[in-house]
Each structure stands twice: as C-alpha cells, then as structure tokens.
Amino acid sequence: MQTITLGVSPLRSSRLAYGCWRVTGTWDPREISPESWNAGKQAIRTAYEAGYTLFDNADIYCGGEAERLLGEVLRETPGMRERVVIATKCGIRPAHTPQPGLPQRYDFSAEHILRSVEGSLKRLGIETIDLLLLHRPDYLADPAEVAEAFSRLQQDGKVRWFGLSNCRPTLVTALQCACPMPFIVHQVEISLLRQDALTDGTLDQCLIEHITPQAWSPLAGGLLADGASRLLRWQQQYQPHTVLEELDSLARHYETTRGVIALAWLLRHPAGIVPVVGSTKPDRIREATRATEIRLTRDEWYRLLVAARGEPLP
C-alpha cells in the first residue's frame, strides 16, 4: 500500500489506517465472547497483512478492551510492533466513573492525560505510544496544562508524537501555541455524507500547518458501501441523497465497488486525508486498499460532492 508522512514528523503511515473501535464486536466488555475476541484479532492480522501500518485505538473503546486486544496481536505477531504506528486517544471520561451519578465529560487535565497514558501502555503492552490524540474537545481545557502533560510524556519516552481529534480549528491553534511540539494529526469525521471539514476551516488549517487529517467513519458507518453498522447509533443523521447512484456509476467505470470510490474521494484531497477503515470483515479490509490505486478526476470528485449535498453548489 502507498504510504504518507504524518505531519512534520518522520512517522510513515499506510495511506489507509485501521481503526480498532469495533474489533471487540461490542461496546460492553461483558458481552465479549471468545468468538468475537478471535474475530477481532483476525481483523487486525488481516489489516496488517494487507499493508495497513497505522492502527488507531482509544482508551474508551469497549472500556479499554480494544487496546488489550491489539496488544495481544502485537505480542503474537513477530516483528509487527517495529513495523507499525500505534495511535490511541484519551480525554473522554464515561458516565458514572469513577462513581455513580457523574455525567460523561471531557478531561484534558494533566492528571487525567498522564493517568490515561499509563493505562493505555499497560493494556497495549508497549513501552511507547507512537501517536497520542486528545479525543474530544474539553471546554475547560487549559493549553498550558496540556503542554505540561505532553512535555512530560515526551521527555519520559512514553509518547513520541501528538495530535487532536474532533477539535474546532481555534482550539487547535490555542493548544498548538502552548505546546512546544507540533501536532501532526487531526482526526475528524469526514465523508461524502459529512462534509463539514471542507467548510469549517479544518482542512484549510491542516494544509497551512502541515497537519495530516484523518477521517473517521469515512464510509458513513457503511452507508456509502453495503450497509450501516449496527453499532453506529447516529446513522440516521446521514442523508445519502443521490450519491449512491453516482458512486455506483463510477464504481462500474473503475471496475470496483462504491465503498472503494468513496474512499478514493477522500484520498483525492490535497491535505493528504488518511481514512480510518473500521470494518472487521477481512474481505472489506482488503478491498479498501484498492482505493489507493484510484485517482479521481476533478470532475468526478465534484460530481460526487454535489450528489452528496443533494443540491447544487452556491
């Protein structure tokens, strides 16, 4: 698979990343079965064998079990750790933790960041996280405190590089001004059915600051491929309009599938978007790599954009 440099770092990533948020088959650790655990391990191994070299995780995915599962595969696969980029995220505190009655909230405090990283390192079974992202914007975030935590983690050799996820451009700027190290990745939702990053300044900022954008849910939970995931609670927000017809037309032209074309649409952007593929089905994991072989024309790209909007451009 083609590779790309992440931001201004020396890290090289496959053009597609593999997302681990669904590898356990559930959000509830109590529902994990030996079968679902083994299926998740097989999905990760398939991605690695297909050329994915960036594995995206988070401390909240199935209560940390997704990190534990990835760590198990790393231990069982000789040479894998040295060949891949391990990314994980922190900053979301689930409801009712550490005590009942507390709401879900976001926490960029130095104490929480440092504690979260220790937990992730233990579950992953590694000494250093290659890329740490702050998961959701904490409205009480103190840039100086984030800088303090990041500097300590880097100095202690526990995290190599840093980035953000789902942050508004102004918060990215505020945090970057305080942090001595450059942010190399900003992960946000981007797809034909979620185009906000094109208009809210996110991708413009990535181009200016040399930050690599990562696209989570690049197929809108499967709606741009063959169906939506049952785990995607917000899938009803997506409105496919006529874009599926355009995707099918281009898929026939390129002799591929609509999902591959939807990924190729993201890859065409000059900011160097890295789509995060989250399927746990081996055939779809392998099939997605075909997107890296297709370069849509400008006319094809805009045909899809307009079809997804459901109305002409202004």
CSV table of C-alpha atoms in Angstrom, one decimal:
chain,number,residue,atom,x,y,z
A,1,MET,CA,0.0,0.0,0.0
A,2,GLN,CA,1.1,3.6,-0.6
A,3,THR,CA,2.5,5.5,2.4
A,4,ILE,CA,2.3,9.0,3.7
A,5,THR,CA,4.4,11.1,6.2
A,6,LEU,CA,2.3,12.1,9.2
A,7,GLY,CA,2.5,15.9,9.6
A,8,VAL,CA,6.1,17.2,10.1
A,9,SER,CA,7.2,14.0,11.9
A,10,PRO,CA,9.3,11.2,10.4
A,11,LEU,CA,6.5,8.7,11.0
A,12,ARG,CA,5.3,7.0,7.9
A,13,SER,CA,1.8,5.6,7.7
A,14,SER,CA,-0.1,3.5,5.2
A,15,ARG,CA,-2.4,5.6,3.1
A,16,LEU,CA,-5.3,4.0,5.0
A,17,ALA,CA,-5.3,3.5,8.7
A,18,TYR,CA,-7.1,0.6,10.5
A,19,GLY,CA,-9.5,1.7,13.2
A,20,CYS,CA,-9.9,-0.6,16.2
A,21,TRP,CA,-13.1,0.8,17.7
A,22,ARG,CA,-15.2,-2.2,16.6
A,23,VAL,CA,-12.7,-5.0,16.9
A,24,THR,CA,-14.3,-6.5,20.1
A,25,GLY,CA,-17.7,-6.6,18.4
A,26,THR,CA,-19.4,-4.6,21.2
A,27,TRP,CA,-19.1,-1.5,23.4
A,28,ASP,CA,-19.8,-3.6,26.5
A,29,PRO,CA,-16.8,-5.6,27.9
A,30,ARG,CA,-19.3,-8.0,29.5
A,31,GLU,CA,-20.6,-9.0,26.0
A,32,ILE,CA,-17.2,-10.1,24.6
A,33,SER,CA,-17.1,-13.8,23.7
A,34,PRO,CA,-14.1,-16.0,22.7
A,35,GLU,CA,-15.5,-16.0,19.2
A,36,SER,CA,-15.8,-12.2,19.0
A,37,TRP,CA,-12.3,-11.8,20.5
A,38,ASN,CA,-10.8,-14.1,18.0
A,39,ALA,CA,-12.6,-12.4,15.1
A,40,GLY,CA,-11.2,-9.1,16.2
A,41,LYS,CA,-7.7,-10.5,16.3
A,42,GLN,CA,-8.2,-11.9,12.8
A,43,ALA,CA,-9.4,-8.5,11.6
A,44,ILE,CA,-6.2,-6.8,12.9
A,45,ARG,CA,-4.0,-9.5,11.5
A,46,THR,CA,-5.8,-9.2,8.1
A,47,ALA,CA,-5.2,-5.4,8.1
A,48,TYR,CA,-1.5,-5.9,8.9
A,49,GLU,CA,-1.1,-8.4,6.2
A,50,ALA,CA,-2.9,-6.2,3.7
A,51,GLY,CA,-0.4,-3.4,4.3
A,52,TYR,CA,-2.1,-1.2,7.0
A,53,THR,CA,0.7,0.2,9.2
A,54,LEU,CA,-1.3,2.7,11.3
A,55,PHE,CA,-3.6,1.2,14.0
A,56,ASP,CA,-5.9,3.7,15.6
A,57,ASN,CA,-7.3,2.9,19.1
A,58,ALA,CA,-8.7,4.7,22.2
A,59,ASP,CA,-8.9,4.1,25.9
A,60,ILE,CA,-12.7,4.2,25.8
A,61,TYR,CA,-13.2,1.6,23.0
A,62,CYS,CA,-15.0,-1.2,24.8
A,63,GLY,CA,-13.7,0.1,28.1
A,64,GLY,CA,-10.1,-0.4,27.1
A,65,GLU,CA,-10.6,-4.0,25.8
A,66,ALA,CA,-9.9,-2.9,22.2
A,67,GLU,CA,-6.4,-1.7,23.3
A,68,ARG,CA,-5.9,-5.0,25.1
A,69,LEU,CA,-6.9,-7.0,22.0
A,70,LEU,CA,-4.5,-5.0,19.8
A,71,GLY,CA,-1.7,-5.6,22.4
A,72,GLU,CA,-2.3,-9.3,22.3
A,73,VAL,CA,-1.9,-9.3,18.5
A,74,LEU,CA,1.3,-7.3,18.8
A,75,ARG,CA,2.7,-9.9,21.2
A,76,GLU,CA,1.7,-12.8,19.0
A,77,THR,CA,3.0,-11.4,15.7
A,78,PRO,CA,6.8,-11.3,15.3
A,79,GLY,CA,8.1,-8.0,14.1
A,80,MET,CA,4.7,-6.3,13.9
A,81,ARG,CA,5.5,-3.7,16.6
A,82,GLU,CA,8.5,-2.5,14.8
A,83,ARG,CA,6.7,-2.1,11.5
A,84,VAL,CA,3.5,-0.2,12.6
A,85,VAL,CA,2.4,3.1,14.1
A,86,ILE,CA,0.3,2.7,17.3
A,87,ALA,CA,-2.1,5.5,17.9
A,88,THR,CA,-4.5,5.9,20.7
A,89,LYS,CA,-6.7,8.6,22.2
A,90,CYS,CA,-7.7,9.9,25.7
A,91,GLY,CA,-9.8,12.7,27.1
A,92,ILE,CA,-13.3,11.2,27.3
A,93,ARG,CA,-14.5,10.1,30.8
A,94,PRO,CA,-17.5,7.8,30.6
A,95,ALA,CA,-20.6,8.5,32.7
A,96,HIS,CA,-20.7,7.0,36.2
A,97,THR,CA,-16.9,6.9,36.6
A,98,PRO,CA,-15.2,6.9,39.0
A,99,GLN,CA,-18.5,7.0,40.9
A,100,PRO,CA,-22.2,6.7,40.1
A,101,GLY,CA,-24.1,9.8,39.1
A,102,LEU,CA,-21.3,11.5,37.2
A,103,PRO,CA,-22.1,12.6,33.6
A,104,GLN,CA,-20.0,11.8,30.6
A,105,ARG,CA,-17.5,14.6,30.3
A,106,TYR,CA,-14.2,15.5,28.6
A,107,ASP,CA,-11.0,16.0,30.5
A,108,PHE,CA,-7.7,17.5,29.2
A,109,SER,CA,-6.3,17.9,32.7
A,110,ALA,CA,-2.7,16.9,33.1
A,111,GLU,CA,-3.6,14.4,35.7
A,112,HIS,CA,-6.1,12.7,33.5
A,113,ILE,CA,-3.9,12.6,30.4
A,114,LEU,CA,-1.0,11.1,32.4
A,115,ARG,CA,-3.1,8.5,34.1
A,116,SER,CA,-4.8,7.6,30.8
A,117,VAL,CA,-1.5,7.1,29.0
A,118,GLU,CA,-0.3,4.8,31.8
A,119,GLY,CA,-3.4,2.7,31.4
A,120,SER,CA,-3.1,2.5,27.6
A,121,LEU,CA,0.6,1.5,27.8
A,122,LYS,CA,-0.3,-1.3,30.1
A,123,ARG,CA,-3.2,-2.6,28.0
A,124,LEU,CA,-1.3,-2.4,24.8
A,125,GLY,CA,1.8,-4.0,26.3
A,126,ILE,CA,4.2,-1.5,24.8
A,127,GLU,CA,6.7,1.0,26.2
A,128,THR,CA,5.9,3.9,23.9
A,129,ILE,CA,2.8,5.2,22.1
A,130,ASP,CA,3.7,6.5,18.7
A,131,LEU,CA,0.9,8.9,18.4
A,132,LEU,CA,-1.4,10.2,21.2
A,133,LEU,CA,-4.6,12.2,20.3
A,134,LEU,CA,-6.9,14.1,22.6
A,135,HIS,CA,-10.3,12.6,21.8
A,136,ARG,CA,-13.0,15.3,22.2
A,137,PRO,CA,-12.7,19.0,23.0
A,138,ASP,CA,-12.7,19.7,26.7
A,139,TYR,CA,-14.4,23.1,27.1
A,140,LEU,CA,-12.3,23.6,30.3
A,141,ALA,CA,-9.0,22.8,28.6
A,142,ASP,CA,-6.1,24.8,29.8
A,143,PRO,CA,-3.5,24.9,27.0
A,144,ALA,CA,-0.6,25.4,29.4
A,145,GLU,CA,-1.7,22.3,31.4
A,146,VAL,CA,-1.9,20.2,28.2
A,147,ALA,CA,1.5,21.4,27.2
A,148,GLU,CA,2.8,20.4,30.6
A,149,ALA,CA,1.4,16.8,30.3
A,150,PHE,CA,2.6,16.4,26.7
A,151,SER,CA,6.1,17.6,27.5
A,152,ARG,CA,6.4,15.2,30.4
A,153,LEU,CA,5.2,12.3,28.4
A,154,GLN,CA,7.6,13.0,25.6
A,155,GLN,CA,10.5,13.5,28.0
A,156,ASP,CA,9.7,10.2,29.8
A,157,GLY,CA,9.7,8.4,26.4
A,158,LYS,CA,6.0,7.3,26.8
A,159,VAL,CA,4.7,9.2,23.8
A,160,ARG,CA,6.6,10.1,20.6
A,161,TRP,CA,4.1,12.4,18.8
A,162,PHE,CA,0.8,14.2,19.5
A,163,GLY,CA,-2.4,15.2,17.7
A,164,LEU,CA,-6.0,16.0,18.3
A,165,SER,CA,-9.4,14.7,17.4
A,166,ASN,CA,-12.7,16.4,16.7
A,167,CYS,CA,-11.5,19.8,17.7
A,168,ARG,CA,-12.5,23.2,16.3
A,169,PRO,CA,-9.7,25.0,14.4
A,170,THR,CA,-9.5,27.7,17.0
A,171,LEU,CA,-8.9,25.2,19.8
A,172,VAL,CA,-6.2,23.5,17.7
A,173,THR,CA,-4.5,26.9,17.4
A,174,ALA,CA,-4.8,27.7,21.1
A,175,LEU,CA,-3.3,24.3,22.1
A,176,GLN,CA,-0.6,24.4,19.5
A,177,CYS,CA,0.5,27.9,20.6
A,178,ALA,CA,1.1,26.5,24.1
A,179,CYS,CA,2.7,23.2,23.2
A,180,PRO,CA,6.4,23.1,22.2
A,181,MET,CA,5.9,20.0,20.0
A,182,PRO,CA,4.0,20.2,16.7
A,183,PHE,CA,0.7,18.4,16.3
A,184,ILE,CA,1.0,16.0,13.4
A,185,VAL,CA,-2.6,14.6,13.1
A,186,HIS,CA,-6.1,15.9,13.4
A,187,GLN,CA,-8.8,13.2,13.3
A,188,VAL,CA,-12.3,14.3,12.5
A,189,GLU,CA,-15.3,12.8,10.8
A,190,ILE,CA,-15.1,13.3,7.1
A,191,SER,CA,-17.0,11.6,4.3
A,192,LEU,CA,-19.2,12.3,1.4
A,193,LEU,CA,-22.1,12.5,3.9
A,194,ARG,CA,-20.2,14.6,6.5
A,195,GLN,CA,-18.5,17.5,4.6
A,196,ASP,CA,-18.1,20.0,7.5
A,197,ALA,CA,-14.3,19.7,7.4
A,198,LEU,CA,-14.4,21.2,3.9
A,199,THR,CA,-16.1,24.4,5.0
A,200,ASP,CA,-15.3,24.9,8.7
A,201,GLY,CA,-11.6,25.6,8.2
A,202,THR,CA,-10.4,22.2,9.4
A,203,LEU,CA,-8.8,21.1,6.2
A,204,ASP,CA,-7.5,24.6,5.4
A,205,GLN,CA,-5.8,24.6,8.7
A,206,CYS,CA,-4.3,21.2,8.1
A,207,LEU,CA,-2.8,22.5,4.8
A,208,ILE,CA,-1.4,25.6,6.4
A,209,GLU,CA,0.1,23.9,9.5
A,210,HIS,CA,1.2,20.7,7.7
A,211,ILE,CA,-1.1,18.6,9.9
A,212,THR,CA,-2.3,15.3,8.5
A,213,PRO,CA,-6.1,14.9,8.6
A,214,GLN,CA,-7.5,11.5,9.5
A,215,ALA,CA,-11.1,10.7,8.5
A,216,TRP,CA,-13.1,8.6,10.9
A,217,SER,CA,-16.3,7.0,9.6
A,218,PRO,CA,-15.1,7.6,6.0
A,219,LEU,CA,-18.0,5.4,4.7
A,220,ALA,CA,-20.6,7.0,7.0
A,221,GLY,CA,-20.8,3.8,9.0
A,222,GLY,CA,-21.2,1.7,5.9
A,223,LEU,CA,-24.0,3.6,4.2
A,224,LEU,CA,-21.6,4.5,1.4
A,225,ALA,CA,-20.7,0.9,1.0
A,226,ASP,CA,-23.1,-2.0,1.5
A,227,GLY,CA,-24.9,-1.0,4.7
A,228,ALA,CA,-24.6,0.7,8.1
A,229,SER,CA,-23.1,-0.9,11.2
A,230,ARG,CA,-25.5,-1.8,13.9
A,231,LEU,CA,-23.0,-0.2,16.3
A,232,LEU,CA,-23.4,3.2,14.7
A,233,ARG,CA,-26.1,4.8,16.8
A,234,TRP,CA,-26.2,8.1,14.8
A,235,GLN,CA,-26.5,6.6,11.3
A,236,GLN,CA,-30.0,8.1,10.9
A,237,GLN,CA,-28.3,11.5,10.7
A,238,TYR,CA,-26.9,10.7,7.3
A,239,GLN,CA,-28.8,11.5,4.1
A,240,PRO,CA,-27.4,9.7,1.1
A,241,HIS,CA,-29.5,11.6,-1.4
A,242,THR,CA,-28.4,10.5,-4.9
A,243,VAL,CA,-24.8,9.9,-4.1
A,244,LEU,CA,-25.1,6.2,-4.1
A,245,GLU,CA,-26.1,6.3,-7.8
A,246,GLU,CA,-23.0,8.4,-8.6
A,247,LEU,CA,-20.8,6.1,-6.6
A,248,ASP,CA,-22.2,3.0,-8.4
A,249,SER,CA,-21.7,4.7,-11.8
A,250,LEU,CA,-18.0,5.5,-11.0
A,251,ALA,CA,-17.6,2.0,-9.5
A,252,ARG,CA,-18.6,0.5,-12.8
A,253,HIS,CA,-16.2,2.8,-14.6
A,254,TYR,CA,-13.3,1.8,-12.4
A,255,GLU,CA,-14.4,-1.8,-12.1
A,256,THR,CA,-14.6,-1.7,-8.3
A,257,THR,CA,-17.1,-1.1,-5.5
A,258,ARG,CA,-18.9,2.0,-4.3
A,259,GLY,CA,-17.0,1.9,-1.0
A,260,VAL,CA,-13.7,2.0,-2.7
A,261,ILE,CA,-14.8,5.0,-4.7
A,262,ALA,CA,-16.0,6.8,-1.5
A,263,LEU,CA,-12.5,6.3,0.0
A,264,ALA,CA,-10.8,7.4,-3.2
A,265,TRP,CA,-12.9,10.6,-3.0
A,266,LEU,CA,-11.2,11.4,0.4
A,267,LEU,CA,-7.7,10.4,-0.9
A,268,ARG,CA,-8.0,13.0,-3.7
A,269,HIS,CA,-7.9,16.0,-1.3
A,270,PRO,CA,-4.5,17.8,-1.3
A,271,ALA,CA,-4.4,17.8,2.5
A,272,GLY,CA,-3.5,14.1,2.4
A,273,ILE,CA,-6.5,12.7,4.3
A,274,VAL,CA,-5.9,9.3,5.8
A,275,PRO,CA,-9.2,7.4,6.0
A,276,VAL,CA,-9.6,5.2,9.1
A,277,VAL,CA,-11.1,1.9,7.9
A,278,GLY,CA,-13.1,0.2,10.7
A,279,SER,CA,-14.7,-2.9,9.1
A,280,THR,CA,-14.0,-6.2,10.9
A,281,LYS,CA,-14.7,-8.2,7.8
A,282,PRO,CA,-11.5,-9.5,6.2
A,283,ASP,CA,-12.7,-9.1,2.6
A,284,ARG,CA,-13.7,-5.5,3.1
A,285,ILE,CA,-10.5,-4.7,4.9
A,286,ARG,CA,-8.5,-6.0,1.9
A,287,GLU,CA,-10.9,-4.5,-0.6
A,288,ALA,CA,-10.5,-1.0,0.8
A,289,THR,CA,-6.8,-0.9,-0.2
A,290,ARG,CA,-7.9,-0.7,-3.8
A,291,ALA,CA,-8.8,2.9,-3.2
A,292,THR,CA,-5.1,3.9,-3.1
A,293,GLU,CA,-4.9,2.8,-6.8
A,294,ILE,CA,-7.6,5.2,-8.0
A,295,ARG,CA,-7.2,9.0,-8.6
A,296,LEU,CA,-10.5,10.6,-9.4
A,297,THR,CA,-10.6,13.5,-11.8
A,298,ARG,CA,-11.7,16.9,-10.6
A,299,ASP,CA,-15.0,16.5,-12.5
A,300,GLU,CA,-15.6,13.1,-10.9
A,301,TRP,CA,-14.8,14.5,-7.4
A,302,TYR,CA,-17.2,17.3,-7.8
A,303,ARG,CA,-19.9,15.1,-9.2
A,304,LEU,CA,-19.8,13.1,-6.0
A,305,LEU,CA,-19.7,16.2,-3.9
A,306,VAL,CA,-22.8,17.7,-5.5
A,307,ALA,CA,-24.7,14.4,-5.4
A,308,ALA,CA,-23.9,14.0,-1.7
A,309,ARG,CA,-25.0,17.6,-0.9
A,310,GLY,CA,-28.4,17.0,-2.6
A,311,GLU,CA,-28.3,20.4,-4.2
A,312,PRO,CA,-26.1,22.5,-6.5
A,313,LEU,CA,-23.1,24.4,-5.2
A,314,PRO,CA,-23.9,28.0,-4.4
